Coordinates of C-alpha atoms in Angstrom, one line a residue:
X1 CA 103.1 -66.4 -29.9
X2 CA 99.6 -64.8 -29.0
X3 CA 99.9 -60.8 -29.7
X4 CA 100.0 -58.5 -26.8
X5 CA 96.3 -57.0 -27.6
X6 CA 95.3 -60.5 -28.4
X7 CA 96.5 -61.5 -24.8
X8 CA 95.3 -58.6 -22.9
X9 CA 91.7 -59.3 -24.4
X10 CA 91.9 -62.9 -23.1
X11 CA 92.6 -61.5 -19.7
X12 CA 89.7 -59.3 -19.5
X13 CA 87.7 -61.8 -20.8
X14 CA 89.0 -64.1 -17.9
X15 CA 88.2 -61.1 -15.5
X16 CA 84.7 -60.9 -16.9
X17 CA 84.2 -64.2 -16.6
X18 CA 85.5 -64.7 -12.8
X19 CA 82.9 -61.7 -12.0
X20 CA 79.9 -62.9 -14.1
X21 CA 80.7 -66.2 -12.6
X22 CA 80.8 -65.2 -9.3
X23 CA 77.1 -64.4 -9.1
X24 CA 75.9 -67.3 -10.4
X25 CA 73.5 -69.3 -8.3
X26 CA 74.6 -72.5 -6.8
X27 CA 71.9 -74.4 -7.5
X28 CA 70.4 -75.3 -11.2
X29 CA 66.6 -75.8 -12.0
X30 CA 67.7 -79.7 -12.5
X31 CA 68.1 -79.9 -8.7
X32 CA 65.6 -80.0 -5.6
X33 CA 66.3 -76.8 -4.3
X34 CA 64.1 -74.2 -5.6
X35 CA 65.3 -70.7 -6.7
X36 CA 63.7 -68.1 -4.7
X37 CA 63.7 -64.4 -5.2
X38 CA 61.8 -61.4 -4.4
X39 CA 59.2 -61.9 -7.2
X40 CA 58.2 -65.1 -5.9
X41 CA 59.3 -65.5 -2.2
X42 CA 56.0 -64.1 -0.6
X43 CA 53.9 -66.3 -3.0
X44 CA 55.5 -69.2 -2.8
X45 CA 57.2 -69.3 0.9
X46 CA 55.0 -67.0 3.3
X47 CA 51.7 -67.3 2.0
X48 CA 52.1 -71.3 1.2
X49 CA 50.8 -73.8 3.8
X50 CA 54.5 -75.9 3.3
X51 CA 57.0 -75.7 5.6
X52 CA 59.9 -74.4 4.1
X53 CA 64.0 -74.8 4.5
X54 CA 65.7 -71.9 2.9
X55 CA 69.2 -70.9 2.8
X56 CA 70.5 -67.5 2.0
X57 CA 73.6 -67.6 0.4
X58 CA 76.5 -65.7 -1.9
X59 CA 78.1 -67.6 -4.8
X60 CA 81.5 -66.3 -3.4
X61 CA 81.2 -68.0 0.1
X62 CA 83.4 -71.0 0.5
X63 CA 81.1 -72.3 3.1
X64 CA 78.4 -72.0 0.8
X65 CA 79.9 -73.8 -1.7
X66 CA 80.9 -76.5 0.4
X67 CA 77.5 -77.0 1.6
X68 CA 76.0 -77.3 -1.9
X69 CA 76.3 -81.4 -1.8
X70 CA 74.5 -81.7 1.5
X71 CA 72.1 -79.4 1.1
X72 CA 71.1 -81.0 -2.4
X73 CA 70.9 -84.2 -0.5
X74 CA 68.5 -82.8 2.2
X75 CA 66.2 -81.1 -0.6
X76 CA 66.1 -84.7 -2.2
X77 CA 65.3 -86.6 1.2
X78 CA 62.8 -84.0 2.2
X79 CA 61.2 -84.1 -1.5
X80 CA 57.2 -84.2 -1.4
X81 CA 57.3 -83.9 2.5
X82 CA 58.9 -80.2 2.9
X83 CA 60.1 -77.9 0.2
X84 CA 63.8 -76.6 0.0
X85 CA 64.8 -73.6 -1.6
X86 CA 68.0 -71.1 -2.1
X87 CA 68.3 -67.1 -2.1
X88 CA 71.3 -65.8 -4.2
X89 CA 71.7 -62.8 -1.6
X90 CA 74.1 -61.2 -4.4
X91 CA 71.3 -60.7 -6.4
X92 CA 68.4 -60.5 -3.8
X93 CA 70.2 -58.4 -1.6
X94 CA 66.9 -56.5 -0.6
X95 CA 65.0 -60.0 0.6
X96 CA 68.3 -60.9 2.3
X97 CA 68.1 -57.6 4.1
X98 CA 64.5 -58.0 5.0
X99 CA 65.2 -61.3 6.7
X100 CA 68.2 -59.9 8.7
X101 CA 70.6 -62.0 7.1
X102 CA 74.4 -60.9 8.2
X103 CA 76.3 -64.0 6.9
X104 CA 76.6 -66.8 4.6
X105 CA 75.2 -69.5 4.4
X106 CA 72.3 -68.5 6.5
X107 CA 69.6 -71.5 7.3
X108 CA 65.9 -70.4 8.1
X109 CA 63.1 -72.6 8.7
X110 CA 59.6 -71.5 7.9
X111 CA 57.4 -73.3 10.3
X112 CA 54.4 -72.4 11.7
X113 CA 54.3 -68.9 12.0
X114 CA 55.9 -67.9 8.4
X115 CA 56.5 -64.2 9.7
X116 CA 58.7 -65.8 12.3
X117 CA 61.3 -68.1 10.7
X118 CA 63.4 -70.3 13.0
X119 CA 67.2 -69.7 12.7
X120 CA 68.6 -73.2 12.1
X121 CA 72.2 -73.2 14.1
X122 CA 72.7 -77.2 13.8
X123 CA 75.4 -79.2 11.5
X124 CA 75.5 -78.7 8.2
X125 CA 74.8 -82.0 7.1
X126 CA 72.0 -83.2 4.8
X127 CA 70.6 -85.6 8.1
X128 CA 70.7 -82.8 10.5
X129 CA 69.1 -80.1 8.2
X130 CA 66.1 -82.6 7.2
X131 CA 65.6 -83.9 11.1
X132 CA 65.4 -79.8 12.2
X133 CA 63.0 -79.4 9.3
X134 CA 60.8 -82.4 10.2
X135 CA 61.2 -81.2 14.2
X136 CA 59.1 -78.0 12.8
X137 CA 56.8 -79.7 10.8
X138 CA 55.4 -82.1 13.9
X139 CA 55.4 -78.4 15.8
X140 CA 52.8 -77.4 13.1
X141 CA 51.1 -80.2 13.2
X142 CA 50.8 -80.2 17.0
X143 CA 49.7 -76.5 17.0
X144 CA 47.0 -77.5 14.2
X145 CA 45.5 -80.4 16.2
X146 CA 45.7 -78.3 19.4
X147 CA 43.9 -75.1 17.8
X148 CA 47.2 -73.2 18.1
X149 CA 47.3 -70.2 16.0
X150 CA 50.9 -69.8 14.1
X151 CA 49.3 -68.7 10.6
X152 CA 50.9 -66.6 8.1
X153 CA 48.2 -63.9 8.5
X154 CA 49.5 -60.3 9.7
X155 CA 47.3 -60.6 12.5
X156 CA 49.7 -63.3 13.9
X157 CA 46.9 -65.9 14.1
X158 CA 45.8 -64.2 17.4
X159 CA 41.9 -65.0 16.5
X160 CA 41.9 -68.1 18.9
X161 CA 45.2 -67.4 21.0
X162 CA 44.4 -63.9 22.5
X163 CA 40.9 -64.4 23.6
X164 CA 42.3 -65.9 27.3
X165 CA 45.3 -63.9 27.1
X166 CA 45.5 -60.4 28.7
X167 CA 47.9 -57.7 28.3
X168 CA 47.7 -56.6 31.8
X169 CA 49.6 -60.3 32.4
X170 CA 52.5 -58.8 30.4
X171 CA 55.0 -56.3 33.0
X172 CA 56.0 -53.3 31.0
X173 CA 60.2 -53.1 31.8
X174 CA 61.9 -49.8 31.7
X175 CA 65.7 -49.0 32.1
X176 CA 64.8 -47.5 35.3
X177 CA 62.8 -50.7 36.9
X178 CA 64.6 -53.2 34.9
X179 CA 67.4 -54.5 37.5
X180 CA 64.8 -54.2 40.5
X181 CA 61.9 -56.4 38.6
X182 CA 64.0 -59.0 36.9
X183 CA 67.5 -59.0 38.2
X184 CA 66.5 -58.9 42.0
X185 CA 63.3 -61.3 41.4
X186 CA 63.3 -64.7 42.7
X187 CA 61.3 -65.8 40.1
X188 CA 62.5 -66.6 36.5
X189 CA 61.5 -64.2 33.7
X190 CA 61.1 -64.1 30.4
X191 CA 61.7 -61.0 28.7
X192 CA 60.8 -59.7 25.0
X193 CA 62.9 -56.5 23.5
X194 CA 60.6 -54.9 21.2
X195 CA 60.2 -52.1 18.6
X196 CA 56.9 -50.8 18.2
X197 CA 57.0 -50.4 14.4
X198 CA 58.4 -54.2 14.5
X199 CA 55.9 -56.3 12.1
X200 CA 57.0 -59.4 13.9
X201 CA 56.8 -57.9 17.2
X202 CA 53.0 -57.1 16.7
X203 CA 52.8 -60.6 15.3
X204 CA 54.1 -62.0 18.8
X205 CA 52.0 -59.5 20.8
X206 CA 49.0 -61.6 21.2
X207 CA 50.9 -64.8 21.8
X208 CA 52.7 -63.3 24.3
X209 CA 49.9 -61.9 26.1
X210 CA 48.4 -65.5 26.1
X211 CA 51.7 -67.1 27.6
X212 CA 51.9 -64.7 30.3
X213 CA 48.2 -65.5 31.4
X214 CA 49.3 -69.2 31.1
X215 CA 52.3 -68.9 33.0
X216 CA 51.0 -66.7 35.7
X217 CA 52.6 -67.8 39.1
X218 CA 55.5 -70.0 37.6
X219 CA 57.5 -67.9 34.9
X220 CA 56.8 -63.6 34.7
X221 CA 56.7 -62.4 31.2
X222 CA 58.0 -58.8 30.6
X223 CA 58.1 -56.7 27.6
X224 CA 60.7 -53.7 26.8
X225 CA 60.3 -50.8 24.2
X226 CA 64.1 -51.0 23.2
X227 CA 63.4 -47.7 21.2
X228 CA 62.8 -46.1 24.2
X229 CA 65.0 -47.8 26.8
X230 CA 68.2 -48.1 24.7
X231 CA 70.4 -48.8 28.2
X232 CA 68.8 -52.1 28.3
X233 CA 69.0 -52.6 24.7
X234 CA 72.8 -52.1 24.5
X235 CA 73.3 -53.8 28.0
X236 CA 72.0 -57.1 26.5
X237 CA 73.7 -56.9 22.8
X238 CA 70.1 -56.5 21.6
X239 CA 70.3 -56.2 17.6
X240 CA 67.3 -57.3 16.2
X241 CA 63.6 -57.5 17.2
X242 CA 61.9 -59.3 18.6
X243 CA 64.8 -60.6 20.9
X244 CA 63.7 -62.6 23.7
X245 CA 65.8 -63.6 27.0
X246 CA 65.5 -65.8 29.7
X247 CA 66.5 -65.2 33.4
X248 CA 66.6 -67.9 35.5
X249 CA 65.2 -68.1 39.0
X250 CA 67.1 -67.1 42.1
X251 CA 70.1 -64.6 42.3
X252 CA 70.7 -62.6 38.7
X253 CA 73.2 -60.5 37.3
X254 CA 73.9 -59.5 33.7
X255 CA 75.5 -62.6 32.6
X256 CA 72.5 -64.7 33.8
X257 CA 70.3 -64.2 30.7
X258 CA 69.9 -67.0 28.2
X259 CA 68.9 -66.8 24.8
X260 CA 65.5 -67.9 23.8
X261 CA 65.4 -70.2 21.0
X262 CA 61.7 -71.6 20.9
X263 CA 58.9 -70.6 18.3
X264 CA 56.4 -67.9 18.2
X265 CA 53.1 -69.4 19.2
X266 CA 51.9 -69.2 22.7
X267 CA 52.0 -72.8 23.1
X268 CA 55.9 -73.0 22.2
X269 CA 56.7 -70.1 24.8
X270 CA 54.5 -71.7 27.3
X271 CA 56.6 -75.2 26.7
X272 CA 59.9 -73.8 26.5
X273 CA 59.2 -71.9 29.5
X274 CA 57.6 -74.7 31.3
X275 CA 60.8 -76.9 30.4
X276 CA 63.1 -73.8 31.8
X277 CA 61.0 -73.6 35.0
X278 CA 61.0 -77.3 35.7
X279 CA 64.5 -77.7 35.2
X280 CA 65.4 -75.0 37.9
X281 CA 63.1 -75.7 40.4
X282 CA 64.2 -78.0 43.6
X283 CA 63.4 -81.4 44.1
X284 CA 60.7 -81.4 46.4
X285 CA 60.9 -82.0 49.8
X286 CA 59.4 -85.0 51.8
X287 CA 57.7 -83.6 54.3
X288 CA 56.6 -85.1 57.9
X289 CA 53.0 -85.0 58.5
X290 CA 52.8 -83.2 61.9
X291 CA 49.9 -81.1 61.9
X292 CA 46.8 -79.8 59.9
X293 CA 48.8 -76.8 58.6
X294 CA 51.6 -78.6 57.3
X295 CA 49.4 -80.7 55.4
X296 CA 47.8 -78.0 53.6
X297 CA 51.2 -76.2 53.0
X298 CA 52.5 -79.0 51.4
X299 CA 49.4 -80.5 49.5
X300 CA 46.5 -77.8 49.4
X301 CA 47.8 -76.7 45.8
X302 CA 49.3 -79.4 44.2
X303 CA 47.7 -81.6 41.3
X304 CA 48.5 -84.7 43.6
X305 CA 49.5 -85.6 47.1
X306 CA 51.8 -88.9 47.6
X307 CA 51.1 -89.9 51.3
X308 CA 53.6 -92.4 52.6
X309 CA 53.2 -94.3 56.1
X310 CA 56.7 -95.6 57.2
X311 CA 56.8 -98.4 60.4
X312 CA 57.2 -97.2 63.9
X313 CA 60.7 -96.1 64.9
X314 CA 60.5 -99.4 67.1
X315 CA 60.0 -101.3 64.4
X316 CA 62.4 -99.7 61.7
X317 CA 65.4 -98.1 63.3
X318 CA 66.8 -94.5 62.0
X319 CA 69.0 -96.2 59.4
X320 CA 65.7 -97.9 58.2
X321 CA 63.7 -95.1 57.9
X322 CA 66.4 -93.1 56.4
X323 CA 66.7 -95.7 53.5
X324 CA 62.8 -95.3 53.0
X325 CA 63.1 -91.7 53.2
X326 CA 66.1 -91.6 50.6
X327 CA 63.9 -93.6 48.1
X328 CA 60.7 -91.2 48.0
X329 CA 63.5 -88.3 47.6
X330 CA 64.5 -89.9 44.7
X331 CA 61.1 -90.4 43.4
X332 CA 60.6 -87.0 44.4
X333 CA 63.4 -85.8 42.0
X334 CA 62.2 -88.1 39.3
X335 CA 58.8 -86.7 39.3
X336 CA 59.5 -82.9 40.4
X337 CA 58.4 -81.5 37.0
X338 CA 54.5 -83.0 38.0
X339 CA 54.5 -80.6 41.2
X340 CA 53.4 -83.2 43.4
X341 CA 53.2 -82.4 47.4
X342 CA 55.1 -85.4 49.3
X343 CA 54.0 -86.4 52.8
X344 CA 55.1 -89.0 55.4
X345 CA 54.1 -90.0 58.6
X346 CA 55.0 -92.7 61.0
X347 CA 52.5 -95.5 61.5
X348 CA 50.0 -95.3 64.1
X349 CA 50.6 -91.3 64.4
X350 CA 47.5 -90.4 61.9
X351 CA 45.3 -93.5 62.6
X352 CA 42.3 -91.4 61.3
X353 CA 43.9 -90.6 57.6
X354 CA 45.0 -94.2 57.2
X355 CA 41.3 -95.4 57.8
X356 CA 40.2 -93.1 55.4
X357 CA 42.7 -94.1 52.8
X358 CA 42.7 -97.7 53.7
X359 CA 46.6 -97.7 54.4
X360 CA 47.0 -99.6 57.4
X361 CA 44.9 -103.0 56.7
X362 CA 48.1 -104.8 55.2
X363 CA 51.1 -103.4 57.0
X364 CA 53.7 -101.0 56.5
X365 CA 55.1 -99.2 54.6
X366 CA 52.7 -97.9 52.6
X367 CA 51.8 -95.1 50.2
X368 CA 48.6 -93.9 49.1
X369 CA 48.3 -91.0 46.3
X370 CA 45.7 -88.2 46.9
X371 CA 43.9 -86.0 44.2
X372 CA 42.4 -83.3 46.5
X373 CA 40.1 -81.5 43.8
X374 CA 38.6 -84.7 43.0
X375 CA 38.8 -86.4 46.3
X376 CA 40.1 -89.7 45.2
X377 CA 42.9 -92.0 45.9
X378 CA 45.0 -94.8 44.5
X379 CA 46.8 -97.5 46.7
X380 CA 50.4 -98.4 46.2
X381 CA 49.5 -102.6 45.7
X382 CA 53.2 -103.4 45.0
X383 CA 56.7 -103.6 46.6
X384 CA 57.5 -100.2 48.5
X385 CA 60.8 -100.3 46.9
X386 CA 62.3 -97.6 44.0
X387 CA 60.9 -99.9 41.5
X388 CA 57.4 -100.5 42.7
X389 CA 57.1 -96.8 43.9
X390 CA 58.6 -95.8 40.2
X391 CA 55.7 -98.2 38.1
X392 CA 53.1 -97.3 40.7
X393 CA 53.6 -93.2 40.1
X394 CA 54.4 -93.7 36.5
X395 CA 51.3 -95.1 35.8
X396 CA 49.5 -92.4 37.7
X397 CA 51.4 -89.9 35.7
X398 CA 49.8 -91.2 32.4
X399 CA 46.1 -91.6 34.1
X400 CA 46.5 -95.2 34.7
X401 CA 46.0 -97.2 37.8
X402 CA 42.9 -98.1 39.9
X403 CA 41.1 -95.1 41.8
X404 CA 38.6 -95.0 44.7
X405 CA 36.6 -92.1 46.2
X406 CA 38.1 -90.8 49.6
X407 CA 35.5 -91.7 52.4
X408 CA 33.1 -88.8 53.3
X409 CA 34.6 -86.6 50.5
X410 CA 36.8 -85.1 52.9
X411 CA 40.3 -85.9 54.4
X412 CA 40.1 -86.6 58.0
X413 CA 41.4 -84.4 61.2
X414 CA 44.7 -84.3 61.0
X415 CA 46.7 -84.5 64.7
X416 CA 49.4 -82.7 66.0
X417 CA 52.3 -84.9 66.5
X418 CA 55.9 -83.7 67.3
X419 CA 58.6 -84.1 64.7
X420 CA 60.9 -87.2 64.5
X421 CA 64.5 -86.1 66.2
X422 CA 66.0 -88.3 63.4
X423 CA 67.3 -90.8 66.2
X424 CA 66.5 -94.4 66.9
X425 CA 63.2 -95.2 69.0
X426 CA 63.7 -95.7 72.8
X427 CA 61.6 -98.3 74.5
X428 CA 60.0 -96.6 77.5
X429 CA 62.0 -97.3 80.7
X430 CA 60.3 -99.2 83.4
X431 CA 60.5 -97.9 87.0
X432 CA 61.7 -99.8 89.9
X433 CA 59.4 -100.0 92.4
X434 CA 60.5 -99.7 96.1
X435 CA 58.1 -102.2 98.1
X436 CA 60.1 -101.5 101.7
X437 CA 57.7 -99.1 102.7
X438 CA 54.9 -100.7 101.6
X439 CA 52.7 -102.0 104.4
X440 CA 51.4 -105.5 103.5
X441 CA 48.2 -106.6 105.4
X442 CA 49.6 -110.0 106.9
X443 CA 47.2 -113.0 107.2
X444 CA 47.6 -116.1 109.3
X445 CA 48.0 -119.1 107.7
X446 CA 45.1 -121.6 108.0

């Protein structure tokens, strides 16, 4: 039988082991997970040229313990390609607080812009973690090849990015003007909630300005000082800086805001906003070419204009014509991200245009795609069908296909015609001629 004093001693030792054991790191030096601390984090992660995946964990956290085998597996799989590390937040509370860690485990990927790591919110499997890390590595490579910024310097890589950006293109928002400018606008908005003292916000500023310039006319970019305008900060649940939210085009309310989850370089912001913009824009209208003004409104500011010449209504009734228009509408929807203009006309209605684009010589329906800036065009040589048109437009979108200069380097006069009424064509009614009142000269027969 153990004496009572010895029993108490064993209990005390057990408690000490439990307490000290709970602060032990989840990864050992033999693992491929690098132990990161306040002393080595800046030098090892932030100032390095490598992409890092970093887990902020607590040894007492059950989810963290469950993650250990998958995280080790990801570290081994990424070895030699991407660095994988871990921070024990029980011992490195200051470091974890600096990176806004509020729960465990928190995984961040330090990619192109080390000062603005990407939060990983995917599945906690080795495969998903590795794929997310590789995706960030690809972004970094793309930024470098494209001449984009995203370095880790305190200037936020603004040297090459701020030159073509203007702060004037970023709209200053306040509690007073927010609803009128953003919520009541028919245009999409990206809004940054920032604090003047925030280092990440300062790094983002030149990228935000450049993105605002590049996106002008498509997506508006605004910035709101949340330390001054705290009503909107509270309304949208802003808890850290910078926080970016997207407000889609059309009627908006408080619940329409979406969290921005892209990168922090100008190219990341532009690409993310472009994708959102093209998702929200409606399919283009397939417009009948009835006047010079219609041609200008539909195609003047477009990169390309798709011009179709459909058979005359007497050769192709309403159902036939609507069948062709349906194909064009489907193609317009498929290629709406290209923001092309789409026109159609009836065969014979715009003969000058047909002659200029060499359309009418081989029958109807026919199609030509015109680049008004370069005054070049390309003809559909295949079938006027969904597959034929798709193949033709796909090649043009990739810069392939035969082109020819527009004759005279200008489009011909567009004639004003009546729009189609949607009905079948009617042959002109022949008038019956009444000859009863007509005097005919009578001649004697020989």
